[in-house]
Coordinates of C-alpha atoms and ligand atoms in Angstrom, one line a residue:
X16 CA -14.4 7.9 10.7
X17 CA -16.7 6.3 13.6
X18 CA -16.5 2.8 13.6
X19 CA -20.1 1.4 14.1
X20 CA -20.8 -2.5 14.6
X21 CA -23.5 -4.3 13.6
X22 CA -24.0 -8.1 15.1
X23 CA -25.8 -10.5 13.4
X24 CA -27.7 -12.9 16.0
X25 CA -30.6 -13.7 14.7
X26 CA -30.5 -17.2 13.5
X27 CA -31.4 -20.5 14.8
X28 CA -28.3 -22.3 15.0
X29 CA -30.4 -25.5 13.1
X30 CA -26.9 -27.5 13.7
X31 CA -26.5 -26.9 17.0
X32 CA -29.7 -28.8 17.7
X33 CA -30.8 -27.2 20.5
X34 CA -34.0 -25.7 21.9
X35 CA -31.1 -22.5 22.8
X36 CA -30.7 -20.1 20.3
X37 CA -27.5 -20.4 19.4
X38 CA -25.5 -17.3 19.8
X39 CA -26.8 -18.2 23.7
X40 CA -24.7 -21.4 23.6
X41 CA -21.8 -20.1 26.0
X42 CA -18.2 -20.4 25.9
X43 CA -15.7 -19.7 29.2
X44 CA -18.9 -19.3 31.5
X45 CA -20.1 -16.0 28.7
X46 CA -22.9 -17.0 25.5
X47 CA -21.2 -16.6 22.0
X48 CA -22.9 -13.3 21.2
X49 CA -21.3 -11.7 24.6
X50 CA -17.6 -12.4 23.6
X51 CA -18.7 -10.6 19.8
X52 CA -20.5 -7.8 22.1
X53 CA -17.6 -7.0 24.4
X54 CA -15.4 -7.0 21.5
X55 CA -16.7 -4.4 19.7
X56 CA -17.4 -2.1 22.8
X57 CA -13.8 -2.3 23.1
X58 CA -13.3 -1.1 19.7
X59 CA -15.7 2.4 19.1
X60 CA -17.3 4.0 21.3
X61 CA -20.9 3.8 19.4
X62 CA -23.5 1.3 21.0
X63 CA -23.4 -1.7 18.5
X64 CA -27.2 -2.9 16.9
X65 CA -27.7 -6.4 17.5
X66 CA -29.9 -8.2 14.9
X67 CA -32.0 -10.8 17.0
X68 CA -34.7 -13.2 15.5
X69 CA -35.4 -16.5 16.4
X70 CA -36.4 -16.4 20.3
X71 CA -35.2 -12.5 20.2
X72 CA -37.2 -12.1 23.9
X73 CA -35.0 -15.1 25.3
X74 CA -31.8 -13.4 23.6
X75 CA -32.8 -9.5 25.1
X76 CA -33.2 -10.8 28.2
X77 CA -30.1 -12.6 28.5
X78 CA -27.9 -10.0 27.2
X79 CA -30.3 -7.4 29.5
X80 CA -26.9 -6.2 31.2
X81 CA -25.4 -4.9 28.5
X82 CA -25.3 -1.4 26.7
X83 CA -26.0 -2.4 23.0
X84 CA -29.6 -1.2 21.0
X85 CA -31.7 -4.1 19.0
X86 CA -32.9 -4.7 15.9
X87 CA -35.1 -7.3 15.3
X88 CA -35.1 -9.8 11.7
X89 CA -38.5 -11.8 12.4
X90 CA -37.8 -13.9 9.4
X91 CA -34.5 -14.9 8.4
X92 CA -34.0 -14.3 5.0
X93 CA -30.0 -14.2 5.1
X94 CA -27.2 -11.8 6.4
X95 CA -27.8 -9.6 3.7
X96 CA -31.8 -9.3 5.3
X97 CA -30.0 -8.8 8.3
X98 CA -27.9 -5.8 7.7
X99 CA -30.5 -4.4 5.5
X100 CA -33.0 -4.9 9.0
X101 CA -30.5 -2.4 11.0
X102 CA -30.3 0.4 7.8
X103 CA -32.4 2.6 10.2
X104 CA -29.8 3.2 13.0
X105 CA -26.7 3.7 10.9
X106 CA -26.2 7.1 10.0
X107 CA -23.8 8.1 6.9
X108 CA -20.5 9.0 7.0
X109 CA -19.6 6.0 9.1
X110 CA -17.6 2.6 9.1
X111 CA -19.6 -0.3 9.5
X112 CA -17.8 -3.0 11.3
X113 CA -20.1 -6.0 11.0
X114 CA -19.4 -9.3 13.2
X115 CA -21.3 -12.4 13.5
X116 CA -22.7 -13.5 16.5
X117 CA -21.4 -17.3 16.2
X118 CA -17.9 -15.8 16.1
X119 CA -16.6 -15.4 19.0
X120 CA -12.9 -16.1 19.3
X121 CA -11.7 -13.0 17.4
X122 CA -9.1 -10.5 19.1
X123 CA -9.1 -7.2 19.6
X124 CA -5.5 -6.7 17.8
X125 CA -7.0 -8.1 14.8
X126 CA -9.9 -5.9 14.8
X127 CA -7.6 -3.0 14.8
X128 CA -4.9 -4.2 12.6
X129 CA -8.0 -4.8 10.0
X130 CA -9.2 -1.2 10.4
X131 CA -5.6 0.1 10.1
X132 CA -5.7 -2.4 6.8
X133 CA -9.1 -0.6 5.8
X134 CA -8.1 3.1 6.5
X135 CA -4.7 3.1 4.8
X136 CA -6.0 1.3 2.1
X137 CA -8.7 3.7 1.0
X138 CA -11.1 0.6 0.6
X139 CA -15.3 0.6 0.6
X140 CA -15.5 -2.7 1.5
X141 CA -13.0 -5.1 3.0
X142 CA -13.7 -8.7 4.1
X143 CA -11.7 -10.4 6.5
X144 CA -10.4 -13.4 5.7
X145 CA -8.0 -16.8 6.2
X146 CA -7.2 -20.1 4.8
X147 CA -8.4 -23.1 6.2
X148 CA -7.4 -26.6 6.1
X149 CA -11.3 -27.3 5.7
X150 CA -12.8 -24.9 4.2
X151 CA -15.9 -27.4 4.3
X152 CA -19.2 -24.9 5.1
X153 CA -17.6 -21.2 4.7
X154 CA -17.6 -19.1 1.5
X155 CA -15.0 -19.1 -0.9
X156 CA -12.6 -15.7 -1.3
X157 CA -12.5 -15.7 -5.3
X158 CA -9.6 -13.4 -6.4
X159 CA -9.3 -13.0 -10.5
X160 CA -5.5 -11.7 -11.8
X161 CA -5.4 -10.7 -8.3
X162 CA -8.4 -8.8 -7.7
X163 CA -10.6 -9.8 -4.9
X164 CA -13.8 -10.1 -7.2
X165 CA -16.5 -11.9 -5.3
X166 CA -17.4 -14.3 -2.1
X167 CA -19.4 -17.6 -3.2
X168 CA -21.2 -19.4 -0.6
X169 CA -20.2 -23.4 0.0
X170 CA -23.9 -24.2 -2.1
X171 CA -23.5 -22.3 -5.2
X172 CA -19.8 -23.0 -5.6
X173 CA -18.4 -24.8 -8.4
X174 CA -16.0 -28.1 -7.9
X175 CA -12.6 -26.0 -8.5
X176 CA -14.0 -22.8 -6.6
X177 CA -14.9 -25.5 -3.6
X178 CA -11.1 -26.3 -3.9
X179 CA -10.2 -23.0 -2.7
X180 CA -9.0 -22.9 0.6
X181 CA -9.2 -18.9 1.6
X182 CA -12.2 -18.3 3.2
X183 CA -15.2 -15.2 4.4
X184 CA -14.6 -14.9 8.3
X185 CA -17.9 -12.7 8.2
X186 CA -16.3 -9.9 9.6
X187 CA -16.6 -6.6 7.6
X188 CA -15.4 -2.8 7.1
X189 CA -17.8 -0.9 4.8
X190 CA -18.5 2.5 4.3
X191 CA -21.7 3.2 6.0
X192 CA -23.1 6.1 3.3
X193 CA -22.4 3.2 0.2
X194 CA -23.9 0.7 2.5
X195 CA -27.1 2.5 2.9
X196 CA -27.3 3.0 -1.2
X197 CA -26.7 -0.3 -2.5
X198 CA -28.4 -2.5 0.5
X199 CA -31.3 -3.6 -1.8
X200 CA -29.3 -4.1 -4.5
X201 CA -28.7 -7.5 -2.9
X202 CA -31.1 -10.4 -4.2
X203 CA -31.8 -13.7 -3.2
X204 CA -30.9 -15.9 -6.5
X205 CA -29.4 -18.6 -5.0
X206 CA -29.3 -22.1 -4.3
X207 CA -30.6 -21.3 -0.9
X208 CA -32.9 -18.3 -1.4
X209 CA -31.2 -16.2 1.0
X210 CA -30.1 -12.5 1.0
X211 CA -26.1 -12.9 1.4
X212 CA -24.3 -10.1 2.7
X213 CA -21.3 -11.5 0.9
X214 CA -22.9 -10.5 -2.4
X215 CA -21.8 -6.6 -1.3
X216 CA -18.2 -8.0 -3.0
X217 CA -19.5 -8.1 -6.1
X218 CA -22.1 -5.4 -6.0
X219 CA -19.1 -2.8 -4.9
X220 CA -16.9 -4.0 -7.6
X221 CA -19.2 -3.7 -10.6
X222 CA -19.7 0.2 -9.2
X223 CA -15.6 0.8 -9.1
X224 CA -15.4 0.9 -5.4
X225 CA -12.4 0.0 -3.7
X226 CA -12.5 -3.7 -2.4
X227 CA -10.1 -5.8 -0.6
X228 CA -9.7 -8.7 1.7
X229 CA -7.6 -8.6 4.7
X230 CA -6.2 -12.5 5.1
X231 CA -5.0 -13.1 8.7
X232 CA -2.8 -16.0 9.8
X233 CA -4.3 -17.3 13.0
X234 CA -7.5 -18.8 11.1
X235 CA -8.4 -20.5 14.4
X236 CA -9.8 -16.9 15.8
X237 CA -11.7 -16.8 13.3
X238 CA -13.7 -20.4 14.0
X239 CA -17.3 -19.9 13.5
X240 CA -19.3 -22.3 15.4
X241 CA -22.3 -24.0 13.8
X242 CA -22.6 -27.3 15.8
X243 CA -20.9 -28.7 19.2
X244 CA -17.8 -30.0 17.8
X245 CA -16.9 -26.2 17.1
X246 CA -18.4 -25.3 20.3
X247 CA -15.8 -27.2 22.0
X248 CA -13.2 -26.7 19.9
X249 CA -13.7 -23.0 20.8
X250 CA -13.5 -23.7 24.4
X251 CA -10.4 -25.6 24.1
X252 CA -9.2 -22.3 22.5
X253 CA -10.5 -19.8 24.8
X254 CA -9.5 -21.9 27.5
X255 CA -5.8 -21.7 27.0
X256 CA -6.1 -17.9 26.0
X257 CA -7.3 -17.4 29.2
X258 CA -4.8 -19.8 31.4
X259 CA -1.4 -18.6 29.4
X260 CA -3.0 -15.2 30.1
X261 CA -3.3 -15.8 33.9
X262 CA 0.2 -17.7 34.2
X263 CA 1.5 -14.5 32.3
X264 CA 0.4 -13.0 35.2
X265 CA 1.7 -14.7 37.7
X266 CA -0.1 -17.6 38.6
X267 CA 1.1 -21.2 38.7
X268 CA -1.6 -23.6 36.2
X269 CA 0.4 -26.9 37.0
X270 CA -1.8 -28.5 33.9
X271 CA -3.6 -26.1 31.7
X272 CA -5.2 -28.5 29.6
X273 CA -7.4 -29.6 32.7
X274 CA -7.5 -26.2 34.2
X275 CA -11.0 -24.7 33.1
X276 CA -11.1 -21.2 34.1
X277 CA -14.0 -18.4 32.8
X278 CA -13.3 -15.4 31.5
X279 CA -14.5 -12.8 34.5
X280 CA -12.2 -15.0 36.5
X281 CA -9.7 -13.4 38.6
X282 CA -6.7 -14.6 40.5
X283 CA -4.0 -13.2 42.2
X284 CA -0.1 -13.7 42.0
X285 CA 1.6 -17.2 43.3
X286 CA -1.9 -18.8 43.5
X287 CA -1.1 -22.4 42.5
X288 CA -4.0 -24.1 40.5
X289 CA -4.1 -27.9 40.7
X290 CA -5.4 -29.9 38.0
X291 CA -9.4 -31.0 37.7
X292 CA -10.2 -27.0 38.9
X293 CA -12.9 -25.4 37.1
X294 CA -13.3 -21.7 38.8
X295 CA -16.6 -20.0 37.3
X296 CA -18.4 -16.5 36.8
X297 CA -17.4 -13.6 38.8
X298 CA -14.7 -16.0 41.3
X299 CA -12.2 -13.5 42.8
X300 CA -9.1 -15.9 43.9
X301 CA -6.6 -13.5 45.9
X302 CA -2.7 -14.0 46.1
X303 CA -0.8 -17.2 47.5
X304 CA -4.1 -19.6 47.4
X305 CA -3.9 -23.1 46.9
X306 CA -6.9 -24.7 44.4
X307 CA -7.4 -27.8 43.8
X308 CA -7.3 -31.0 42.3
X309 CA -10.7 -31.5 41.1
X310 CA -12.2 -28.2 42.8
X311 CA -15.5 -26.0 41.3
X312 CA -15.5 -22.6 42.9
X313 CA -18.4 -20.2 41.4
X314 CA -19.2 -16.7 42.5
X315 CA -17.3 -16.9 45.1
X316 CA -14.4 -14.9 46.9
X317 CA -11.6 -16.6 48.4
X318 CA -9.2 -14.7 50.0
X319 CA -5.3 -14.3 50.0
X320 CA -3.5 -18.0 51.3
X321 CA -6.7 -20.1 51.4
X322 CA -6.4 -23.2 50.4
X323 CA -9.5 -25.1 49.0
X324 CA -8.9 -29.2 47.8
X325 CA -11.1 -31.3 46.5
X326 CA -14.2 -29.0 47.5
X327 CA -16.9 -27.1 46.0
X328 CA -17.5 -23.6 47.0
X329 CA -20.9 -21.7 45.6
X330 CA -21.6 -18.1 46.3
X331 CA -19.5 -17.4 49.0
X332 CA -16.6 -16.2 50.7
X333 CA -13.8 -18.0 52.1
X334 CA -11.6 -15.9 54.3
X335 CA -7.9 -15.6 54.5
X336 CA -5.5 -18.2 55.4
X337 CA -8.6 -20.7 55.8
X338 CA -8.4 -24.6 54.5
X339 CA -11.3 -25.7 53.2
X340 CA -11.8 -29.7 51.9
X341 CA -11.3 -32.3 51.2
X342 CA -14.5 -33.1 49.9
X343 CA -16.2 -29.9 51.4
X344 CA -19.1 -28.7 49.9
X345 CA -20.0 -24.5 50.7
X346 CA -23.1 -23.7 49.5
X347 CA -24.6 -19.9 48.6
X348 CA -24.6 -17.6 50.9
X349 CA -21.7 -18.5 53.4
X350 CA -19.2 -16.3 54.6
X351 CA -16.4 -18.3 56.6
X352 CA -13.8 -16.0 58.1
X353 CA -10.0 -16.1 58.4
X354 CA -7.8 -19.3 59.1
X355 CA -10.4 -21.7 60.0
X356 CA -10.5 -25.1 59.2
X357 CA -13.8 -26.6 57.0
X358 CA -12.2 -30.4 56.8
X359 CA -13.7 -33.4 55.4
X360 CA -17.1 -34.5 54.4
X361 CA -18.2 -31.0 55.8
X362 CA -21.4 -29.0 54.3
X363 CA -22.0 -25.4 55.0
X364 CA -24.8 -23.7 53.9
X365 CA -26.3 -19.8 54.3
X366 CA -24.4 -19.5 57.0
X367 CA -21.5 -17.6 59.2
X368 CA -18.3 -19.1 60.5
X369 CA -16.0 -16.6 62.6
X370 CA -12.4 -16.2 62.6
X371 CA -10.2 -19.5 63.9
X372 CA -13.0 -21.6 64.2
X373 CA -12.7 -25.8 63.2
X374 CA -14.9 -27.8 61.4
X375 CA -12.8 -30.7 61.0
X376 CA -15.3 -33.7 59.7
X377 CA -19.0 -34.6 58.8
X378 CA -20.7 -32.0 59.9
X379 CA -23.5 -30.1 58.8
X380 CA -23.8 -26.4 59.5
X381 CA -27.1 -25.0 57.9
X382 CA -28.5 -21.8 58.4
X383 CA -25.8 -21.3 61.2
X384 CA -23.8 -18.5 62.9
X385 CA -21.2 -19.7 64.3
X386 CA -18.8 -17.3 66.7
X387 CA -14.7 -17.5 67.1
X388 CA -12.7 -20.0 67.9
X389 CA -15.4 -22.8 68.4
X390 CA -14.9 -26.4 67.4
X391 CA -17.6 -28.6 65.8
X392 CA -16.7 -32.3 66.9
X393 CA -16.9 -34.9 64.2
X394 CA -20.6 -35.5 63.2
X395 CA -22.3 -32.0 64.7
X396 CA -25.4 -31.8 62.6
X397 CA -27.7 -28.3 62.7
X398 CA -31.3 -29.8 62.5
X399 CA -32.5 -26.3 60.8
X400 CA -35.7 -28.3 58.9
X401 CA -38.6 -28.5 60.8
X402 CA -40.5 -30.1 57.6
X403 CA -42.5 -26.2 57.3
X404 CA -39.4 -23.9 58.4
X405 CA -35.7 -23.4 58.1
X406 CA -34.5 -21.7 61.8
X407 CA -31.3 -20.5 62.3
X408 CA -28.8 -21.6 64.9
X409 CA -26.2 -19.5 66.8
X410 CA -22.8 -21.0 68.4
X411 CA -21.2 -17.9 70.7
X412 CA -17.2 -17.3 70.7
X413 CA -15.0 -20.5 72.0
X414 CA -17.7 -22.6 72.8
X415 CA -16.9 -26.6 72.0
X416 CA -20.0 -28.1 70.5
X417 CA -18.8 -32.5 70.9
X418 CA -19.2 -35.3 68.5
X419 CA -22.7 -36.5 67.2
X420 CA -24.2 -33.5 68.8
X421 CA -27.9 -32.4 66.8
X422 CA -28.7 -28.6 67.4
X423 CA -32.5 -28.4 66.9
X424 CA -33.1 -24.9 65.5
X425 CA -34.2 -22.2 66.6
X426 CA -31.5 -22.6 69.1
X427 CA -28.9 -21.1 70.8
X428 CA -25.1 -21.7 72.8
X429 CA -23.8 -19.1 74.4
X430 CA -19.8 -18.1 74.3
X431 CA -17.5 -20.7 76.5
X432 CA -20.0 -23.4 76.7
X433 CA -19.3 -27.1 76.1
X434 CA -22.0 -29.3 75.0
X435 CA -21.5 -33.0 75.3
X436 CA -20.8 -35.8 73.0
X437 CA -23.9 -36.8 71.7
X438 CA -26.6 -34.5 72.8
X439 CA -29.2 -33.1 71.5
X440 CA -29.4 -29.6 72.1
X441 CA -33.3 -28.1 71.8
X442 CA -33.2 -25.1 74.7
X443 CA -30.8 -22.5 75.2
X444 CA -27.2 -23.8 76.7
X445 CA -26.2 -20.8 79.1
X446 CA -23.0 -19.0 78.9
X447 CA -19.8 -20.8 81.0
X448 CA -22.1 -23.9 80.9
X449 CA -22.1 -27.9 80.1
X450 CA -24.9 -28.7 78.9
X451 CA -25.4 -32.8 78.3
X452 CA -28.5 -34.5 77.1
X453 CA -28.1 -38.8 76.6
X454 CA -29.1 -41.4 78.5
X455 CA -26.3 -42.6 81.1
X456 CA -24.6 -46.1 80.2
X457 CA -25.4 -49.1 81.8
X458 CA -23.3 -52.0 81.9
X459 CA -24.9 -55.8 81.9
X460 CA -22.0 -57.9 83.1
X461 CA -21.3 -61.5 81.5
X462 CA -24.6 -60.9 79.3
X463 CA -22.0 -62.2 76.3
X464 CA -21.2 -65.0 77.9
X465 CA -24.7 -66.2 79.0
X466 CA -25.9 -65.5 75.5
X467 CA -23.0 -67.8 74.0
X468 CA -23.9 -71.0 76.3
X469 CA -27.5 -70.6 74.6
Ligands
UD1_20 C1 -21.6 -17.1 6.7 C2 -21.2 -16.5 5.4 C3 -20.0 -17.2 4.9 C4 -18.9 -17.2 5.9 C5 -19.4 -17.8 7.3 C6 -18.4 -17.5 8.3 C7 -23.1 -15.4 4.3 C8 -24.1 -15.6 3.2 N1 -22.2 -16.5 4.4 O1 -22.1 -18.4 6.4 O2 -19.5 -16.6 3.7 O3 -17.8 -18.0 5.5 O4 -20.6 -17.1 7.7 O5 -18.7 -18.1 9.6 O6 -23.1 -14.4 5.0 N2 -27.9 -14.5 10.7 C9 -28.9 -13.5 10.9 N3 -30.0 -13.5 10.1 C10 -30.1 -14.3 9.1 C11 -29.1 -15.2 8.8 C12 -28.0 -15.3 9.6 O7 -28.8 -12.8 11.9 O8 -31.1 -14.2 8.4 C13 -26.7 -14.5 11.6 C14 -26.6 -15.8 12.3 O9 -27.3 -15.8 13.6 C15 -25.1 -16.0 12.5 C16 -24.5 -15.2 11.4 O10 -25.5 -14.4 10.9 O11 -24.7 -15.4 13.7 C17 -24.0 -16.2 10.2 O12 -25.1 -16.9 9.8 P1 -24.9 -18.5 9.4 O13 -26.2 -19.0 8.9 O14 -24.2 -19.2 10.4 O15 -24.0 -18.3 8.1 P2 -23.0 -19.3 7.4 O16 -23.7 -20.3 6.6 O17 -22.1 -19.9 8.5
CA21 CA1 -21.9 -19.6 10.7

């Protein structure tokens, strides 16, 4: 049969205390919901319904990329409300796979294993499950001479049923056509006046239906996250997912527990990452790079050998065989080409460095495009602000611009030129040229000496 999901994301997230609702709360760079999301495209081929509620317009238009169809629970009245809200888009004759939003850490493996569980099996109903050292917050898997009879929730349970240590995961396998019939059988006559889901258990077994739990052993992909100690403690998970994944690959994590990689992240073979690197959205690393220590790269493409340290790179594109850092900082929108040198204390911003050219310290390229083999001395500053406008400035093949040199844009040097240490450059510097702009240096002799005697 089809497998169809159903996501339930409509809740607050009252422990996460947060004005985000809190399937958006992101781990590895992606919001809760998107890891459940991706997951179950992975699994059918149906478009899952997403239950959203509280701040539903703020959830829709984060998760606007992806292929999934709404339905929206205005109040929330429990998870049984919240099937019971997406009734009108399952058809019969189906198998419901229903996943919560705050569950993120769940594998595709399981997912199938569980449906291989649920098809051999026969079953109606099955309920993922797994023990717990602390089973603190979850509902309790009651079994009775063996039979899975019924799920209580953590505030009706009694002291030896809050003993029990196998707990509801809130992932689910029904059969859609019993689904739809016994939906509104579920009541809320409980401690917290809620529409449980979990109270399908019962209601299946009192018809004859078949019923059983599926009880994996990893509990910790299971972790549902209800405040930010979970929130991290799913990172930390994720994390090293993602990092033996990548070394599985090929590439060299000298410390993965300070190694913070997302999970659109890719990297190439016999890359070395240093420790303190924190590579975000959709990085592309290529082959033999060096990154790191204590480097942020985000959206940003760096190609085969480069070699960033210490540096931030934002939006951009680092070509191949370049050196970038320490302590560089590349903002959006610059594209620096193959093996040139962005050293120390640099800052490059919306802007175009060609092939073999050398930045080597404090400098400040902004809104620049800079030609082929040039070299910025130590302290070259492009004065692109004019307090109303940012103007570009343009640095021609092989030209050397000298230390301390300001470049008042909109300006321009053509290819060969030298331009002095210390000028300030606000016309045109011709092709072949020099151009120099400082006062000459005069010399007061004994002026020292005459000042001392005083
Ligand atoms: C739920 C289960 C519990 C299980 C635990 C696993 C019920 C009654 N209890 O408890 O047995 O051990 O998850 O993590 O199902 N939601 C809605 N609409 C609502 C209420 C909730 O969409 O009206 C969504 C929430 O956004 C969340 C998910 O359902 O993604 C679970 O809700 P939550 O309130 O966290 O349930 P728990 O108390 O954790
Ligand atoms: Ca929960």
């Amino acid at each position: 049969m089809e497998i169809k999901s159903i996501i339930l994301a409509a809740g607050q997230g009252t422990r996460m205390k947060s004005e985000k609702p809190k399937v958006l709360h992101k781990i590895a760079g992606i919001p809760l919901v998107e890891h459940v999301i991706r997951l179950s495209s992975a699994i059918g081929k149906q478009k899952p319904v997403v239950v959203i509620g509280h701040q539903s317009i703020v959830v829709e238009s984060e998760l606007s990329h992806l292929d999934v169809d709404y339905a929206v629970q205005n109040e929330q009245l429990g998870t049984g409300h919240a099937v019971k809200i997406s009734m009108d888009q399952i058809q019969e004759n189906q198998t419901v796979l229903i996943l919560y939003g705050d569950t993120p850490l769940i594998k595709n493996e399981t997912i199938e294993s569980f449906i291989e569980f649920y098809n051999e099996s026969d079953l109606d109903l099955s309920v993922m499950t797994m023990e717990v050292p602390n089973p603190k917050g979850y509902g309790r898997i009651i079994r009775e001479n063996d039979k899975f009879t019924k799920i209580v929730e953590e505030k009706d349970a009694n002291d030896s049923e809050r003993k029990l240590n196998e707990v509801n995961s809130g992932i689910y396998l029904i059969n859609s056509s019993l689904l739809i019939k016994h939906i509104d059988d579920i009541n809320n006559d409980n401690k917290q006046n809620e529409f449980y889901l979990t109270d399908l258990v019962e209601i299946f077994n009192q018809e004859g239906y078949n019923v059983d739990a599926y009880c994996i052993e990893d509990y910790t992909e299971l972790l549902g996250i209800n405040n930010r100690v979970q929130l991290a403690q799913a990172e930390k998970i994720l994390r090293h997912r993602i990092n033996e994944k990548l070394m599985i690959e090929g590439v060299t994590i000298i410390d993965p527990d300070n190694t913070y990689v997302e999970s659109d992240v890719i990297i190439g073979s016999d890359t070395i990452i240093y420790p303190g690197t924190i590579l975000k959205g959709k990085t592309v690393v290529g082959n033999k790079c060096e990154i790191g220590p204590r480097t942020m790269i985000e959206n940003s493409i760096i190609e085969q050998g480069a070699v960033i340290k210490e540096s931030q790179v934002m939006d951009s594109k680092v070509g191949q065989s370049t050196k970038v850092g320490p302590y560089a900082y590349i903002r959006p929108g610059s594209n620096i080409g193959n093996e040139v040198k962005i050293g120390d204390f640099v800052e490059v911003k919306n802007s175009n460095i060609g092939d073999n050219t050398k930045i080597s310290h404090l400098t400040y390229v902004g809104d620049g495009d800079v030609g082929k083999n040039v070299n910025l001395g130590c302290g070259v500053v492009f004065v692109n602000y004019d307090g109303v406008n940012k103007n570009r400035t343009t640095i021609h093949d092989n030209s050397f611009i000298g230390c301390n040199v300001n470049l008042i844009a909109p300006v321009s040097v053509k290819a060969n030129a030298y331009v002095a240490a210390g000028t300030t450059v606000t016309k045109e510097v011709p092709a072949e040229s020099l151009a120099i702009g400082r006062e000459k240096q005069r010399n007061i002799e004994g002026w020292v000496t005459r000042k001392r005697k005083k």
